[in-house]
PDB file of C-alpha atoms in Angstrom:
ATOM      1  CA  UNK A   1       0.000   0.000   0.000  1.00  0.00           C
ATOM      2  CA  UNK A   2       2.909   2.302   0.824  1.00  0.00           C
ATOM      3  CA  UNK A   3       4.795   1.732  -2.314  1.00  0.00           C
ATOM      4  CA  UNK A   4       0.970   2.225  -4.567  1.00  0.00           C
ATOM      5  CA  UNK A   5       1.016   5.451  -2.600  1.00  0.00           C
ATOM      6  CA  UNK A   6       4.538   6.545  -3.452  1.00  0.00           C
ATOM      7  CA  UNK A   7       3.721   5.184  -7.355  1.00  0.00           C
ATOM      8  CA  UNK A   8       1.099   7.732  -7.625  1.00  0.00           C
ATOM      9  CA  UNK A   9       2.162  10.357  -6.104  1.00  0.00           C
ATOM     10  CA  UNK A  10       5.378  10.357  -8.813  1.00  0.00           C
ATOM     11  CA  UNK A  11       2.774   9.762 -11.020  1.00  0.00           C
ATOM     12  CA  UNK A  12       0.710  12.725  -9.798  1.00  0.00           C
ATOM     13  CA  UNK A  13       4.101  14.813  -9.629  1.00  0.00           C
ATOM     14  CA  UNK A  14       5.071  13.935 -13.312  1.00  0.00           C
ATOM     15  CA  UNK A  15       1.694  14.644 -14.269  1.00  0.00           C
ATOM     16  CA  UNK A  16       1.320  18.597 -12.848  1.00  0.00           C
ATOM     17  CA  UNK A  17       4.821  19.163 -14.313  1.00  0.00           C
ATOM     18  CA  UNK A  18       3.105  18.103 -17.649  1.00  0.00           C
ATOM     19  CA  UNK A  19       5.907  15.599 -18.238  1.00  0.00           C
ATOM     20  CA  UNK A  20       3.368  12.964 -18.527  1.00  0.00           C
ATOM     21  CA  UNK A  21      -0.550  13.026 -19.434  1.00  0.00           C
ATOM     22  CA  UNK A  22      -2.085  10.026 -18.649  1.00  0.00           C
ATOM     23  CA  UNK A  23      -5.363   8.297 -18.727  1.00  0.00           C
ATOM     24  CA  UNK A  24      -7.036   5.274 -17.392  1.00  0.00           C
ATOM     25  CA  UNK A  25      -9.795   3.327 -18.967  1.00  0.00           C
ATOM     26  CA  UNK A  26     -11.594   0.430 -17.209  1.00  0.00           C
ATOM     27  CA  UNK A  27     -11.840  -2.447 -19.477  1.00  0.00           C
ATOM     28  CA  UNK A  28     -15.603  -3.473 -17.644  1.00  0.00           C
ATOM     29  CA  UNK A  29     -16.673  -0.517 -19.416  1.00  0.00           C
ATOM     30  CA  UNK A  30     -17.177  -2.186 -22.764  1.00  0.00           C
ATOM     31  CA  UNK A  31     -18.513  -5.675 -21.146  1.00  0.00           C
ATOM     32  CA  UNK A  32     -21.820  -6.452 -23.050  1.00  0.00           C
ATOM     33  CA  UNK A  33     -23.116  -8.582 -20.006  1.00  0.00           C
ATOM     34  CA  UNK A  34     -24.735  -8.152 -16.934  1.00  0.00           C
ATOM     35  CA  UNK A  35     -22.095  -8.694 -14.341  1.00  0.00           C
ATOM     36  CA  UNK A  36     -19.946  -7.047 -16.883  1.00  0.00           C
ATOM     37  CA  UNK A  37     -17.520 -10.257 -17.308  1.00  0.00           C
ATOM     38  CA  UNK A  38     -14.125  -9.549 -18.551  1.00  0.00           C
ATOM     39  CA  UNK A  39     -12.923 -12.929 -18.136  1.00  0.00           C
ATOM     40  CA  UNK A  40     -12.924 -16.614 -19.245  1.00  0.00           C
ATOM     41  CA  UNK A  41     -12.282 -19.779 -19.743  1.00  0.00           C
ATOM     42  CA  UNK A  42      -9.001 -19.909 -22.438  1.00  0.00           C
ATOM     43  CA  UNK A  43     -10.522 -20.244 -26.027  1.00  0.00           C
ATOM     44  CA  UNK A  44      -8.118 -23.123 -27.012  1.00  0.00           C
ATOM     45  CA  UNK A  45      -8.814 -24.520 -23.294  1.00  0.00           C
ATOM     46  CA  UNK A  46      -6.639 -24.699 -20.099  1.00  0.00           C
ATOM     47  CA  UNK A  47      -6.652 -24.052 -16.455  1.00  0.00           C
ATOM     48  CA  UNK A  48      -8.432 -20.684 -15.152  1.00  0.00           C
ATOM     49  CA  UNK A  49      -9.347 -17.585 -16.828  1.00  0.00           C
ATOM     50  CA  UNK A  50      -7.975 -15.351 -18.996  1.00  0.00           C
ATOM     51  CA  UNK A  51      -9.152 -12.055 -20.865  1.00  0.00           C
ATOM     52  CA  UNK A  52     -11.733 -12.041 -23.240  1.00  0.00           C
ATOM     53  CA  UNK A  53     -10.672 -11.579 -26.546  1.00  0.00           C
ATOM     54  CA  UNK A  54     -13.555  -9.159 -27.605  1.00  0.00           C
ATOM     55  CA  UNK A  55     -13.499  -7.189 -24.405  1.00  0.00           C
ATOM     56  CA  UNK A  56     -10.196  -6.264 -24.571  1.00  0.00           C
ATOM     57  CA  UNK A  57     -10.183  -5.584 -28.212  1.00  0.00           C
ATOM     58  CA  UNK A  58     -12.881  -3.356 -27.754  1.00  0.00           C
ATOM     59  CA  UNK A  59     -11.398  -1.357 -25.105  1.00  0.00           C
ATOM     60  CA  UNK A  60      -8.284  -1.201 -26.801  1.00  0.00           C
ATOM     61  CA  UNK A  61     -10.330   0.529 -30.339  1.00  0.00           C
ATOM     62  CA  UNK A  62     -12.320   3.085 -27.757  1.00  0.00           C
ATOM     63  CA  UNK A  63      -9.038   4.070 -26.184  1.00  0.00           C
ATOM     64  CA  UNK A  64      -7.385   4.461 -29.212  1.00  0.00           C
ATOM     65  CA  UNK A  65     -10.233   6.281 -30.937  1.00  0.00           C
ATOM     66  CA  UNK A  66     -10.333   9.067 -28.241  1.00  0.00           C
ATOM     67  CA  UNK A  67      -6.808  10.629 -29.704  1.00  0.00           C
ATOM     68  CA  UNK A  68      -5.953  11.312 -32.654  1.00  0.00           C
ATOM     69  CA  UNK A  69      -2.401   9.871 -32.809  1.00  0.00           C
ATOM     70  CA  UNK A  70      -1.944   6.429 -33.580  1.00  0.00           C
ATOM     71  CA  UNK A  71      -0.396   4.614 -29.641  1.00  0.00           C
ATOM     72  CA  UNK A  72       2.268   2.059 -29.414  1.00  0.00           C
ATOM     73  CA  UNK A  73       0.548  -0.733 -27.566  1.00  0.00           C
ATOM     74  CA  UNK A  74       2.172  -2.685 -25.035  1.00  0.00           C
ATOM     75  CA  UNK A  75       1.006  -5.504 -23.117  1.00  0.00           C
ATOM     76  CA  UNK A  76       2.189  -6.019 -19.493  1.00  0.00           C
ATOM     77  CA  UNK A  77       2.964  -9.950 -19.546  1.00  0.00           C
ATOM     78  CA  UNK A  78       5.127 -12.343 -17.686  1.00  0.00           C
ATOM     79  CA  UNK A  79       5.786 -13.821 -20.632  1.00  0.00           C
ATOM     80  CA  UNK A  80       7.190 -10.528 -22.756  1.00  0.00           C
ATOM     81  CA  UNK A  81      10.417  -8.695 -22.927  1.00  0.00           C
ATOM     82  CA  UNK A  82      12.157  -7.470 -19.963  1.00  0.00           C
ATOM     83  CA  UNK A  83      11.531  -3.472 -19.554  1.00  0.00           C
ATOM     84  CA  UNK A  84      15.148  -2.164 -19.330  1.00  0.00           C
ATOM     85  CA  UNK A  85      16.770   1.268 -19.764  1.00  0.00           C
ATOM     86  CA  UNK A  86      17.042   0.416 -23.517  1.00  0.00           C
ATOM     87  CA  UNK A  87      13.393  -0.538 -24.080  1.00  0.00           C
ATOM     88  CA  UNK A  88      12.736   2.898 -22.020  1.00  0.00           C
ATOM     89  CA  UNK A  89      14.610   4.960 -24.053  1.00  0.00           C
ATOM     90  CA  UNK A  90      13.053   3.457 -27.392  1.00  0.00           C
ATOM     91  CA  UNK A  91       9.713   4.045 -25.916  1.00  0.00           C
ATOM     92  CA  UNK A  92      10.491   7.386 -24.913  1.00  0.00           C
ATOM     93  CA  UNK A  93      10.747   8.606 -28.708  1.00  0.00           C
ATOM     94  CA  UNK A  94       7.015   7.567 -28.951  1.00  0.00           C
ATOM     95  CA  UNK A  95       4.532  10.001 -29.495  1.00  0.00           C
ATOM     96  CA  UNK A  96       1.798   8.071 -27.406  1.00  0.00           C
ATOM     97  CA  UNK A  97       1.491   4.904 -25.168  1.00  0.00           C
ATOM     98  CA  UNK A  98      -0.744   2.781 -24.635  1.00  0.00           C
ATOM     99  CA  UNK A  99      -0.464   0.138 -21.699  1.00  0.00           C
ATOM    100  CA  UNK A 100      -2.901  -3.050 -21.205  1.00  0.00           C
ATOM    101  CA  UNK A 101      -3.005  -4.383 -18.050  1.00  0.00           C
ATOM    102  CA  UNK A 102      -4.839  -7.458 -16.666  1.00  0.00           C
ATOM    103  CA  UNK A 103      -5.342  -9.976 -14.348  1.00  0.00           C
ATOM    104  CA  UNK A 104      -6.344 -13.958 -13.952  1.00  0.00           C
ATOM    105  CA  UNK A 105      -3.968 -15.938 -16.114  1.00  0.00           C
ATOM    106  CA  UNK A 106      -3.201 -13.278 -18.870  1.00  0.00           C
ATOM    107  CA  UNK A 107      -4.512 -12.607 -21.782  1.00  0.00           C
ATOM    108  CA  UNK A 108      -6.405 -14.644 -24.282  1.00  0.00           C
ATOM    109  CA  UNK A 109      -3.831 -15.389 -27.293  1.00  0.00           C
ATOM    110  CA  UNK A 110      -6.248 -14.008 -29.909  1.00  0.00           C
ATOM    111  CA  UNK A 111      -5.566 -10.467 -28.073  1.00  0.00           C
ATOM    112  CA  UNK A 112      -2.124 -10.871 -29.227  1.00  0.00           C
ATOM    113  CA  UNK A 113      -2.718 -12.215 -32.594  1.00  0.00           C
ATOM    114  CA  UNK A 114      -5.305  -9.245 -33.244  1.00  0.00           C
ATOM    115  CA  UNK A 115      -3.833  -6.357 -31.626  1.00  0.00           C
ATOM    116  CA  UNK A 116      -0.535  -7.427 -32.138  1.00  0.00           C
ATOM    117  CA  UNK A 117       1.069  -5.370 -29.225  1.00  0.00           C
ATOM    118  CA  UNK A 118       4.614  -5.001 -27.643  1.00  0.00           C
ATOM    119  CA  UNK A 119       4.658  -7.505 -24.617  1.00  0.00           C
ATOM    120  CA  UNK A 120       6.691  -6.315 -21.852  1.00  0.00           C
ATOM    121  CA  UNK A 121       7.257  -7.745 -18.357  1.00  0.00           C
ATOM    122  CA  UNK A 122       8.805  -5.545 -14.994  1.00  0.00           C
ATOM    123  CA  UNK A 123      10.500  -8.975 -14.100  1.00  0.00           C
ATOM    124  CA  UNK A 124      10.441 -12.594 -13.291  1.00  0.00           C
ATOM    125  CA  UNK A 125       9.349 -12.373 -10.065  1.00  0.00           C
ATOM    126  CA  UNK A 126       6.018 -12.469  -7.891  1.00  0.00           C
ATOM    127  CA  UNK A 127       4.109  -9.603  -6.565  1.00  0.00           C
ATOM    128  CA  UNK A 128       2.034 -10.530  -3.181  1.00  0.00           C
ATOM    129  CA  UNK A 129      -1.401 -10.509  -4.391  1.00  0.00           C
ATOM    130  CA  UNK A 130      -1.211 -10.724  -8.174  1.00  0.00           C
ATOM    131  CA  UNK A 131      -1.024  -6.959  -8.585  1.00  0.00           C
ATOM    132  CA  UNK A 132      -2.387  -5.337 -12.344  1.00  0.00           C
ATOM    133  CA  UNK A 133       1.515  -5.415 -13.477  1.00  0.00           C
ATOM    134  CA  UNK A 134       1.004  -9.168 -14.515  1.00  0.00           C
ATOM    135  CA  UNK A 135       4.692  -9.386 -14.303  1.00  0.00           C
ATOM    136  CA  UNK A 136       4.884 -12.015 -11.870  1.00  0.00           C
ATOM    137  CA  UNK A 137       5.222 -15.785 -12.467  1.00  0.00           C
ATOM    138  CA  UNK A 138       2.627 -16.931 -10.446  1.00  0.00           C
ATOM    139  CA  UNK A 139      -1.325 -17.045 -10.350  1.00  0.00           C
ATOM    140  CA  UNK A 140      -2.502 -13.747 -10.020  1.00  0.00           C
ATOM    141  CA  UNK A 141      -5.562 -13.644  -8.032  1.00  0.00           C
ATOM    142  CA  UNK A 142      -9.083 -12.705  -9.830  1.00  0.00           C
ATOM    143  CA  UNK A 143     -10.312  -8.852  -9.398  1.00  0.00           C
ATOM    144  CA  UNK A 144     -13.033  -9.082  -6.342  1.00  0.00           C
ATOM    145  CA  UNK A 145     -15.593  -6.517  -5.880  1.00  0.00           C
ATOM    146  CA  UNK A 146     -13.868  -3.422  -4.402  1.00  0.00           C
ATOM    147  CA  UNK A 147     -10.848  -4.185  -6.123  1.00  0.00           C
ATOM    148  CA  UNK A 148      -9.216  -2.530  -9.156  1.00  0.00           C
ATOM    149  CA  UNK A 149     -10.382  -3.130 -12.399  1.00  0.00           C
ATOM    150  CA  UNK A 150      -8.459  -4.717 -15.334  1.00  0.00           C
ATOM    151  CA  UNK A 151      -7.672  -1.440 -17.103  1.00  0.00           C
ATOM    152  CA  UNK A 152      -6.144   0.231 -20.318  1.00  0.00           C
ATOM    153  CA  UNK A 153      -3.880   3.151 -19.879  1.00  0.00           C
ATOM    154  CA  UNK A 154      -3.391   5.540 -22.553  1.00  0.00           C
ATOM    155  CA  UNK A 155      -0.429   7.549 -22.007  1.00  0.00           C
ATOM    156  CA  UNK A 156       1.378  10.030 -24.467  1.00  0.00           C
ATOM    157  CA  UNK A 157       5.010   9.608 -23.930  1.00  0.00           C
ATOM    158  CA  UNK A 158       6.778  12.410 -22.521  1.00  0.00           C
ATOM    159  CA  UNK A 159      10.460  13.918 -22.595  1.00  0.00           C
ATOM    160  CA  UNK A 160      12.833  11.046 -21.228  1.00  0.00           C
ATOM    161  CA  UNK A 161      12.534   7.831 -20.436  1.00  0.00           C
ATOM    162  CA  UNK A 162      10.978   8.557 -16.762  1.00  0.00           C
ATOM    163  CA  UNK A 163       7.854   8.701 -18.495  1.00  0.00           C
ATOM    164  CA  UNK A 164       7.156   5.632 -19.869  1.00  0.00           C
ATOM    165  CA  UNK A 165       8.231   4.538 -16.047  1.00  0.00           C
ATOM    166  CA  UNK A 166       5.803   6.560 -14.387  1.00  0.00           C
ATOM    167  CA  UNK A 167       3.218   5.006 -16.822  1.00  0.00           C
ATOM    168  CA  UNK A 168       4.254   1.496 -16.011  1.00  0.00           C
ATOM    169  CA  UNK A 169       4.120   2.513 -11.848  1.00  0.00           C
ATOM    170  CA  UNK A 170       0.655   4.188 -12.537  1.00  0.00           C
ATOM    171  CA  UNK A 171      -0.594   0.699 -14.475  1.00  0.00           C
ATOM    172  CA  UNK A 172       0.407  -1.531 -11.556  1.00  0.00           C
TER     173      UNK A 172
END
């Protein structure tokens, strides 16, 4: 809780400076049911849930349709590239971001296929409760009522490579 308080508070900071301009966009939002289901079982079968396909597509095309300049999307995954100084600095250049988060087992592979985004991971290691970052290598546990939504972050990139950073604090 301390550290999510620190997170956004940078993120805050970055944000008043206008080094950053971000904004967050809750994937349940575009869920055609009643309970507003983001999740389910994996298409091609498996163990748990993952995110719907269509959902997240759909998300993805509002967020994108709200600005006119054309994001980099980047999937938070376990299973993508490391985010290093390198991968910040190339991300930096960008004129806008765009950051999918999730939770349950990831992401249903016909997200991938469709949107076919740039899948980055903070790290092989495991955050306590299965935090939005998805970076970990374990289970993360499924968003309860009260908790934080799976979400998708649009985020124009800023002057240096601290941006895209803050961006990737303010999606876990």
């Amino acid at each position: 809780l301390l550290l999510e308080r620190c997170l956004a508070f940078h993120a805050k900071r970055a944000a008043d400076k206008r080094i950053v301009e971000y904004h967050l966009h809750n994937i349940r939002d575009v869920a055609t049911d009643a309970h507003k289901s983001v999740d389910d079982k994996p298409f091609g079968g498996g163990p748990g849930m993952v995110m719907m396909a269509p959902i997240v597509v759909d998300a993805v095309e509002k967020a994108t349709s709200l600005d006119e300049r054309k994001p980099r999307l980047i999937v938070l995954t376990p299973q993508g590239r490391v985010f290093d100084q390198a991968i910040a600095q190339e991300l930096a250049a960008e004129n806008r971001l765009m950051l999918v988060s999730g939770r349950y087992e990831g992401f249903d592979q016909r997200i991938i296929d469709v949107l076919d985004p740039l899948e980055l991971s903070i790290g092989d290691y495991v955050l306590s409760g299965g935090e939005t970052t998805n970076s970990g290598t374990g289970t993360p546990r499924p968003c309860r009522r009260g908790q934080a939504a799976p979400t998708v972050i649009a985020v124009p990139a800023g002057r240096s490579a601290r941006s895209l950073a803050t961006a990737v604090a303010i999606a876990s």
